[in-house]
JSON list of C-alpha atoms in Angstrom, two decimals:
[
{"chain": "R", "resi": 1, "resn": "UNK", "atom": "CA", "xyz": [0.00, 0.00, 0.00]},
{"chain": "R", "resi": 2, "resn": "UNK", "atom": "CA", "xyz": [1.33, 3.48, -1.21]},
{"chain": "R", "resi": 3, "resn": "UNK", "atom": "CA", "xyz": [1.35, 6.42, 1.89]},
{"chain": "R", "resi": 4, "resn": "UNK", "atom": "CA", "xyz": [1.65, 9.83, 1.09]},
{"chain": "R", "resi": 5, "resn": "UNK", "atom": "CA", "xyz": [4.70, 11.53, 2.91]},
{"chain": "R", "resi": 6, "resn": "UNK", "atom": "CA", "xyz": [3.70, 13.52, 5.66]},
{"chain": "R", "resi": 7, "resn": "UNK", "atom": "CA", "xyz": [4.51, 17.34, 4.18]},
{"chain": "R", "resi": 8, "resn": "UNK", "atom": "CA", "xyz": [2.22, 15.81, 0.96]},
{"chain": "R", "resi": 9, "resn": "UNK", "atom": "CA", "xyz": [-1.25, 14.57, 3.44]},
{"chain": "R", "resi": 10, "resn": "UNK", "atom": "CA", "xyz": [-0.60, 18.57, 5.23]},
{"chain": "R", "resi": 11, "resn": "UNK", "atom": "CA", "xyz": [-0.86, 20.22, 1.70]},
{"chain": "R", "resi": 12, "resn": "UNK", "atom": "CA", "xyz": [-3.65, 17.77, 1.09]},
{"chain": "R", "resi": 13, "resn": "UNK", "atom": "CA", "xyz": [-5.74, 18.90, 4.57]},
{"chain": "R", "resi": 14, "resn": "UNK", "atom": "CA", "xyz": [-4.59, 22.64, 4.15]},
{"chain": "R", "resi": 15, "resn": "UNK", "atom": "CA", "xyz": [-5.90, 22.91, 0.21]},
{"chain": "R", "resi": 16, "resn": "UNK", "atom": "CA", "xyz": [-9.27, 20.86, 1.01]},
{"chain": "R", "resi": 17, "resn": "UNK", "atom": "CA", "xyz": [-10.04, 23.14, 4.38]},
{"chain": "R", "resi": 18, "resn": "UNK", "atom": "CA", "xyz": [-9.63, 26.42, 2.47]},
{"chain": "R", "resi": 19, "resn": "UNK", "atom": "CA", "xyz": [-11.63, 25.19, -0.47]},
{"chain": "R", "resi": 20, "resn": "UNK", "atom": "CA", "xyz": [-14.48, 24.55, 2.04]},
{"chain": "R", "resi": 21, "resn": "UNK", "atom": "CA", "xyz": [-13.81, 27.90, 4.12]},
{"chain": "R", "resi": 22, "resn": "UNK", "atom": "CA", "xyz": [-16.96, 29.99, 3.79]},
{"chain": "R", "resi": 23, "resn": "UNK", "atom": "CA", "xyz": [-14.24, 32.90, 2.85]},
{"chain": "R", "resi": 24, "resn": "UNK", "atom": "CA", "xyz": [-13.25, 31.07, 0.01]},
{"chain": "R", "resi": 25, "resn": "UNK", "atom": "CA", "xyz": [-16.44, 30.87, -1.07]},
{"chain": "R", "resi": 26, "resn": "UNK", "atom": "CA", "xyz": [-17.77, 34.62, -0.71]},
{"chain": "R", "resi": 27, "resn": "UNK", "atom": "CA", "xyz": [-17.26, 37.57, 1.65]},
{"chain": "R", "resi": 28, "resn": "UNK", "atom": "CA", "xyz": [-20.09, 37.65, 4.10]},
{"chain": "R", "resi": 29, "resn": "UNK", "atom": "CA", "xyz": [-21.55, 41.27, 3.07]},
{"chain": "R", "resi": 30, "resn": "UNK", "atom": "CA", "xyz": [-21.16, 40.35, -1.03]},
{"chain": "R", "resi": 31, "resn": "UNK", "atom": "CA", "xyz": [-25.29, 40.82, -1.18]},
{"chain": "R", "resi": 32, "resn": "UNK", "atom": "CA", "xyz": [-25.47, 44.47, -0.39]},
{"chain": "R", "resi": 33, "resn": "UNK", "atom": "CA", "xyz": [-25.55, 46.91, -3.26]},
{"chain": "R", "resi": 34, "resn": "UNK", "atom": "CA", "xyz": [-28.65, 47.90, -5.47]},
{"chain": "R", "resi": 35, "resn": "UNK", "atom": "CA", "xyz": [-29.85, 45.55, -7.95]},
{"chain": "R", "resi": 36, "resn": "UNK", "atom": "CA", "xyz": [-31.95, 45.91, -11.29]},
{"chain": "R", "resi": 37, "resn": "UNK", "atom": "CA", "xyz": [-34.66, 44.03, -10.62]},
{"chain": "R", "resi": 38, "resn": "UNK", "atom": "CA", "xyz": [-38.35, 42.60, -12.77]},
{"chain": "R", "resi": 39, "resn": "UNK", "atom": "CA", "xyz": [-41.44, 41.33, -11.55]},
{"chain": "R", "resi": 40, "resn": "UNK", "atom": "CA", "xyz": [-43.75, 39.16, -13.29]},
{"chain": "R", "resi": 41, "resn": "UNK", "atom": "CA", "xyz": [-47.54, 38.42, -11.56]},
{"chain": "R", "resi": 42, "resn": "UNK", "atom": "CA", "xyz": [-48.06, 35.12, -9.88]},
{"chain": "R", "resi": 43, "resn": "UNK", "atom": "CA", "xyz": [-51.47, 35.64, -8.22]},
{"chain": "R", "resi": 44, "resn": "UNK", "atom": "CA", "xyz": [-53.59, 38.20, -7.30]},
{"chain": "R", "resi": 45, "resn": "UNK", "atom": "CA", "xyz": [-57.12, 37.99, -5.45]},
{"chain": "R", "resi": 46, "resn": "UNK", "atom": "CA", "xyz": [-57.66, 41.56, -5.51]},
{"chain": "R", "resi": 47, "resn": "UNK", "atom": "CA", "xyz": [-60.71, 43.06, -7.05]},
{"chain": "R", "resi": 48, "resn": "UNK", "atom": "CA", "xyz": [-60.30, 46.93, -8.50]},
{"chain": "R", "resi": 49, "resn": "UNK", "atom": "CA", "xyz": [-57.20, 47.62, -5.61]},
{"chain": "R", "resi": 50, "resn": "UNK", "atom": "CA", "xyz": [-53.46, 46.30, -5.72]},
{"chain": "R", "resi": 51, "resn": "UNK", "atom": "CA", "xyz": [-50.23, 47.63, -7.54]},
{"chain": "R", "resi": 52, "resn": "UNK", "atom": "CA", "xyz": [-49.13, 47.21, -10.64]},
{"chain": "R", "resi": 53, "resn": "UNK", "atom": "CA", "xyz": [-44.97, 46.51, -10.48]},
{"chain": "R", "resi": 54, "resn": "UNK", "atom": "CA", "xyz": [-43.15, 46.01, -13.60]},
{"chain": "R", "resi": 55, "resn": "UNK", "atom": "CA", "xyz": [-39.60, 46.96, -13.36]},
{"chain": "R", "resi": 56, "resn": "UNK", "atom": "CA", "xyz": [-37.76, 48.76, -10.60]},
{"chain": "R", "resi": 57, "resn": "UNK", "atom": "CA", "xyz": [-34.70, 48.61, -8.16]},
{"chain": "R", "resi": 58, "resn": "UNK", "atom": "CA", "xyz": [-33.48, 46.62, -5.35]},
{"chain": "R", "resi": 59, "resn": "UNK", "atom": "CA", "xyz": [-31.67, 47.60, -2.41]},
{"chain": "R", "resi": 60, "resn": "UNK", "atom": "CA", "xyz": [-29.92, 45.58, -0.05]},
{"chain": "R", "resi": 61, "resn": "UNK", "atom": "CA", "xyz": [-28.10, 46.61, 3.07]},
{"chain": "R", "resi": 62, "resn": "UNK", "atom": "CA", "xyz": [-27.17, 46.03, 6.59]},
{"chain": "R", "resi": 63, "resn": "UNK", "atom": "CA", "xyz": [-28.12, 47.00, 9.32]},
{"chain": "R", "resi": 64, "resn": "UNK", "atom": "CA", "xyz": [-26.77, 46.07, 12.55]},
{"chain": "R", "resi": 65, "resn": "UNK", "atom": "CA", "xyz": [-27.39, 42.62, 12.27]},
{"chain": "R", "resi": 66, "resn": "UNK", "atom": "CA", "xyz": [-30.39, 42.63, 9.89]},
{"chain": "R", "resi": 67, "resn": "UNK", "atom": "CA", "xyz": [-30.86, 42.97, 6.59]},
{"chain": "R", "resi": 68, "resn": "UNK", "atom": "CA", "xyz": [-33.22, 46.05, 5.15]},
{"chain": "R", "resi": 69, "resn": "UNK", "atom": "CA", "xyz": [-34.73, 45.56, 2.00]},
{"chain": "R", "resi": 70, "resn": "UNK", "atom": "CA", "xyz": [-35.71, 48.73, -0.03]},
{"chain": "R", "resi": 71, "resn": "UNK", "atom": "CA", "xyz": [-37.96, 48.20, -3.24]},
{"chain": "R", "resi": 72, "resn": "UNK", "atom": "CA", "xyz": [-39.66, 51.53, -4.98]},
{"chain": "R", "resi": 73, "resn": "UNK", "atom": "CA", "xyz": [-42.59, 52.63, -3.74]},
{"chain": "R", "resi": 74, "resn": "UNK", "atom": "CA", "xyz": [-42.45, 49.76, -0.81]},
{"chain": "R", "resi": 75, "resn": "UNK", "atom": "CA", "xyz": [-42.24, 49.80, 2.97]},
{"chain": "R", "resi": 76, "resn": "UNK", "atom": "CA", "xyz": [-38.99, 49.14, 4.26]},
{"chain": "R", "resi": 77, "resn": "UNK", "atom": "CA", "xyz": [-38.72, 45.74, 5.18]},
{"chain": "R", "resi": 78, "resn": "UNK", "atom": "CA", "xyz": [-36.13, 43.88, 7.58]},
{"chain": "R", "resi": 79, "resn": "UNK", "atom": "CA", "xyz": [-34.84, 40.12, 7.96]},
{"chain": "R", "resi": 80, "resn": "UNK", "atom": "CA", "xyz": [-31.85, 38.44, 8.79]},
{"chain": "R", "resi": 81, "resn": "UNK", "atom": "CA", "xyz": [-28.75, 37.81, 6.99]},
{"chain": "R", "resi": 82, "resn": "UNK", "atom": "CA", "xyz": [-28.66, 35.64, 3.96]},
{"chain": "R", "resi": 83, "resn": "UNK", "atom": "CA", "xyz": [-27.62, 32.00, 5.06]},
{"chain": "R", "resi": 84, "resn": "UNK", "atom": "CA", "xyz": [-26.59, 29.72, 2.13]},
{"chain": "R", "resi": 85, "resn": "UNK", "atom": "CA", "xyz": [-27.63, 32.48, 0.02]},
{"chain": "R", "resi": 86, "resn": "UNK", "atom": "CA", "xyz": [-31.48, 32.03, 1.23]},
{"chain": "R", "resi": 87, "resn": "UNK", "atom": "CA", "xyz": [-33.03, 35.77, 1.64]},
{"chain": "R", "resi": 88, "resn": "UNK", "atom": "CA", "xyz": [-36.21, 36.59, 4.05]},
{"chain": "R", "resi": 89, "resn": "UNK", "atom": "CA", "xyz": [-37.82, 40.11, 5.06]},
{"chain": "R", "resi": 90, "resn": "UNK", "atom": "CA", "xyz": [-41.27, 41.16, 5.81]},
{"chain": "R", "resi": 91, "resn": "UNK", "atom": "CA", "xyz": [-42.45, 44.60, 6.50]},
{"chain": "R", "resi": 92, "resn": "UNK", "atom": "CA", "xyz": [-44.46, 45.85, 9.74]},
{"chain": "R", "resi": 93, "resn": "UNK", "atom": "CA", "xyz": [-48.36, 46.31, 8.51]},
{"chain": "R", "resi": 94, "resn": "UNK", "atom": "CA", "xyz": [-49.29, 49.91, 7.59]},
{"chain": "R", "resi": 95, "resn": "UNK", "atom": "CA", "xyz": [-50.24, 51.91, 5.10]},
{"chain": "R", "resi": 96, "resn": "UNK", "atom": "CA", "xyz": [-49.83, 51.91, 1.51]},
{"chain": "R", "resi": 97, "resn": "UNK", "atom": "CA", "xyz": [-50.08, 54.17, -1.12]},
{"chain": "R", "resi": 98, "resn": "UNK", "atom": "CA", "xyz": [-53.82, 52.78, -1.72]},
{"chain": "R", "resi": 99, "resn": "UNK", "atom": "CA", "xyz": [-56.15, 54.95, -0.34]},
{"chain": "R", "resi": 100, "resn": "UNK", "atom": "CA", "xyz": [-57.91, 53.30, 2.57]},
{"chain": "R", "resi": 101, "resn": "UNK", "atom": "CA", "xyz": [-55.88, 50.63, 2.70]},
{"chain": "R", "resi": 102, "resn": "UNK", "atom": "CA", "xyz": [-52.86, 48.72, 5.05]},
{"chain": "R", "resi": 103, "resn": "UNK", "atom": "CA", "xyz": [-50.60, 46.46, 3.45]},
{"chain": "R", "resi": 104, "resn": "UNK", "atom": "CA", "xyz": [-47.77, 44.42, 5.06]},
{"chain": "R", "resi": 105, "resn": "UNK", "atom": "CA", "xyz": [-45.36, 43.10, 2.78]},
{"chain": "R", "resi": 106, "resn": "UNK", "atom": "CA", "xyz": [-42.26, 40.14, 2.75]},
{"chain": "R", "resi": 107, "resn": "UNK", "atom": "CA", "xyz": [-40.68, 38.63, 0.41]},
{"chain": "R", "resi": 108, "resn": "UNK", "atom": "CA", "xyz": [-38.42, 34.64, 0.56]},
{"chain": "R", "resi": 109, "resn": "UNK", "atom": "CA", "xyz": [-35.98, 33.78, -2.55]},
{"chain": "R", "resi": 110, "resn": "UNK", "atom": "CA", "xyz": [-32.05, 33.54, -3.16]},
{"chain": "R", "resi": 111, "resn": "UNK", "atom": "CA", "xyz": [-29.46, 36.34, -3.38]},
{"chain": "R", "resi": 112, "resn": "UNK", "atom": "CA", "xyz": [-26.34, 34.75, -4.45]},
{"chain": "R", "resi": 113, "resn": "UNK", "atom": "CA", "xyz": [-23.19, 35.44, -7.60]},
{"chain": "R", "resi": 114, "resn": "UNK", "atom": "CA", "xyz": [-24.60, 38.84, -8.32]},
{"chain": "R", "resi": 115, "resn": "UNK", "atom": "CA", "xyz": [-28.20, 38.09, -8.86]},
{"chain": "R", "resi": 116, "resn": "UNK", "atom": "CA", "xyz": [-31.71, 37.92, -6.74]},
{"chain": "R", "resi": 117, "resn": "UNK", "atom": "CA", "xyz": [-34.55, 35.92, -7.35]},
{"chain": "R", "resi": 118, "resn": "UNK", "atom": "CA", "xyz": [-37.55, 35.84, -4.85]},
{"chain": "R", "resi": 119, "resn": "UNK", "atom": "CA", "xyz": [-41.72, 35.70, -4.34]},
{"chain": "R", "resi": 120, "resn": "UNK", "atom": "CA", "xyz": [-42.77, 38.32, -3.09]},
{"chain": "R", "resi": 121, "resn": "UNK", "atom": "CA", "xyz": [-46.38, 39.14, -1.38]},
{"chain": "R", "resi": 122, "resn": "UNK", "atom": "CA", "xyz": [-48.70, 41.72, -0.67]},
{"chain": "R", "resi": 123, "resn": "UNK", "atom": "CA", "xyz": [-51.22, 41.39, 1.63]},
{"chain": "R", "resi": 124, "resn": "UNK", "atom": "CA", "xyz": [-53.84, 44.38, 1.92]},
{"chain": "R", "resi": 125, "resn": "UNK", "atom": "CA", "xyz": [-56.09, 44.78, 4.76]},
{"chain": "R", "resi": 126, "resn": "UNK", "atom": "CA", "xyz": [-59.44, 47.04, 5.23]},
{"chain": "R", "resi": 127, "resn": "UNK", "atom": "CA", "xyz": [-60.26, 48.15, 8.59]},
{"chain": "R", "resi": 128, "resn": "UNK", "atom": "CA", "xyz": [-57.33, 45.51, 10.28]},
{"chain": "R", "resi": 129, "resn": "UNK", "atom": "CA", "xyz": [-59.40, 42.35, 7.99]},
{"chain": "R", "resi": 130, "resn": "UNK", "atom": "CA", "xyz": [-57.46, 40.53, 5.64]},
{"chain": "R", "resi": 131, "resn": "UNK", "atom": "CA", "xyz": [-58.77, 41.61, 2.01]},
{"chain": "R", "resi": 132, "resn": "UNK", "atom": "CA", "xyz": [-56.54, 40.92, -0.97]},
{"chain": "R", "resi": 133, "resn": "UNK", "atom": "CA", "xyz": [-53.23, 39.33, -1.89]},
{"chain": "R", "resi": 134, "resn": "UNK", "atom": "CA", "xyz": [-50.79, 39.67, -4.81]},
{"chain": "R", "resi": 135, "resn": "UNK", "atom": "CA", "xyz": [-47.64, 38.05, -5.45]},
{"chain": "R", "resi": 136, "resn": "UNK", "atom": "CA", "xyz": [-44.99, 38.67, -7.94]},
{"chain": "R", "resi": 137, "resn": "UNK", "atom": "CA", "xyz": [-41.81, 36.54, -8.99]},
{"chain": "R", "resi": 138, "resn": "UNK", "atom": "CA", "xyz": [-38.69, 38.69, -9.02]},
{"chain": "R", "resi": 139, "resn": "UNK", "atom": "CA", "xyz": [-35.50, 38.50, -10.62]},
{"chain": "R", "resi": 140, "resn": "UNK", "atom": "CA", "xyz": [-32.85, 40.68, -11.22]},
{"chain": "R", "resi": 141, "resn": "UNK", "atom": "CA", "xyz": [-28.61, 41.39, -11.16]},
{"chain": "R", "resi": 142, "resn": "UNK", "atom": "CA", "xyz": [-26.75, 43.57, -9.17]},
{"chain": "R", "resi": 143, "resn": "UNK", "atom": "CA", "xyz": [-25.84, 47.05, -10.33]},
{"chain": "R", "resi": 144, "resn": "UNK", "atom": "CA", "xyz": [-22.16, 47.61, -11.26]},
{"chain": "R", "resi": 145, "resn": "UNK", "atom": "CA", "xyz": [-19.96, 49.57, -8.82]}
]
């Protein structure tokens, strides 16, 4: 049977552990920036209210340790950090820019190599009742530097 000297098995270990390393892989903060993002319908159960989103920008940054999420015309919503490049945020329910209604908004996909791709959902409500929802696939790439 054929054994690897000792300094050979080392370099062996050394190269396989920093292949693995999660630094090796991508710098923890690599999401944040602004992204160019589209959104296509999924489902909507609204009748004469909702939004109508076709293109529109992405923000990602941290703060402290959460995540805010910007979209146009959205509320501001928070999660935590990506982990394995899976993305999460919601929004506190309040109001929109439909008149007379509250909406609270979130959003679940992947952020990883320069690109985004989540569902995200509105949910109205009239008077604190549920009403409505609409959701939206979005995709998109990150904006150069």
């Amino acid at each position: 049977m054929n054994h690897l000297p000792v300094p050979a098995v080392l370099t062996v270990v050394a190269t396989a552990f920093l292949a693995a390393s999660p630094a090796a892989i991508a710098a923890p903060d690599d999401f944040i920036g602004s992204y160019d993002v589209k959104y296509e319908e999924a489902m909507n159960n609204c009748s004469n209210v909702g939004m109508s989103l076709a293109r529109g920008t992405l923000t990602l940054d941290r703060k402290k340790a959460k995540v805010e999420v910007n979209l146009d015309s959205l509320p501001t919503m928070m999660g935590p950090p990506p982990k394995a490049g899976r993305l999460r945020a919601s929004s506190k329910q309040g109001p929109t820019t439909i008149a007379g209604l509250d909406g609270q908004f979130s959003l679940a996909g992947r952020v990883e190599a320069g690109a985004v791709q989540f569902v995200l959902v509105a949910e109205y409500f009239a008077n604190k009742k549920p009403l409505c929802q609409q959701s939206w696939n979005v995709s998109g790439v990150k904006r150069a530097r």
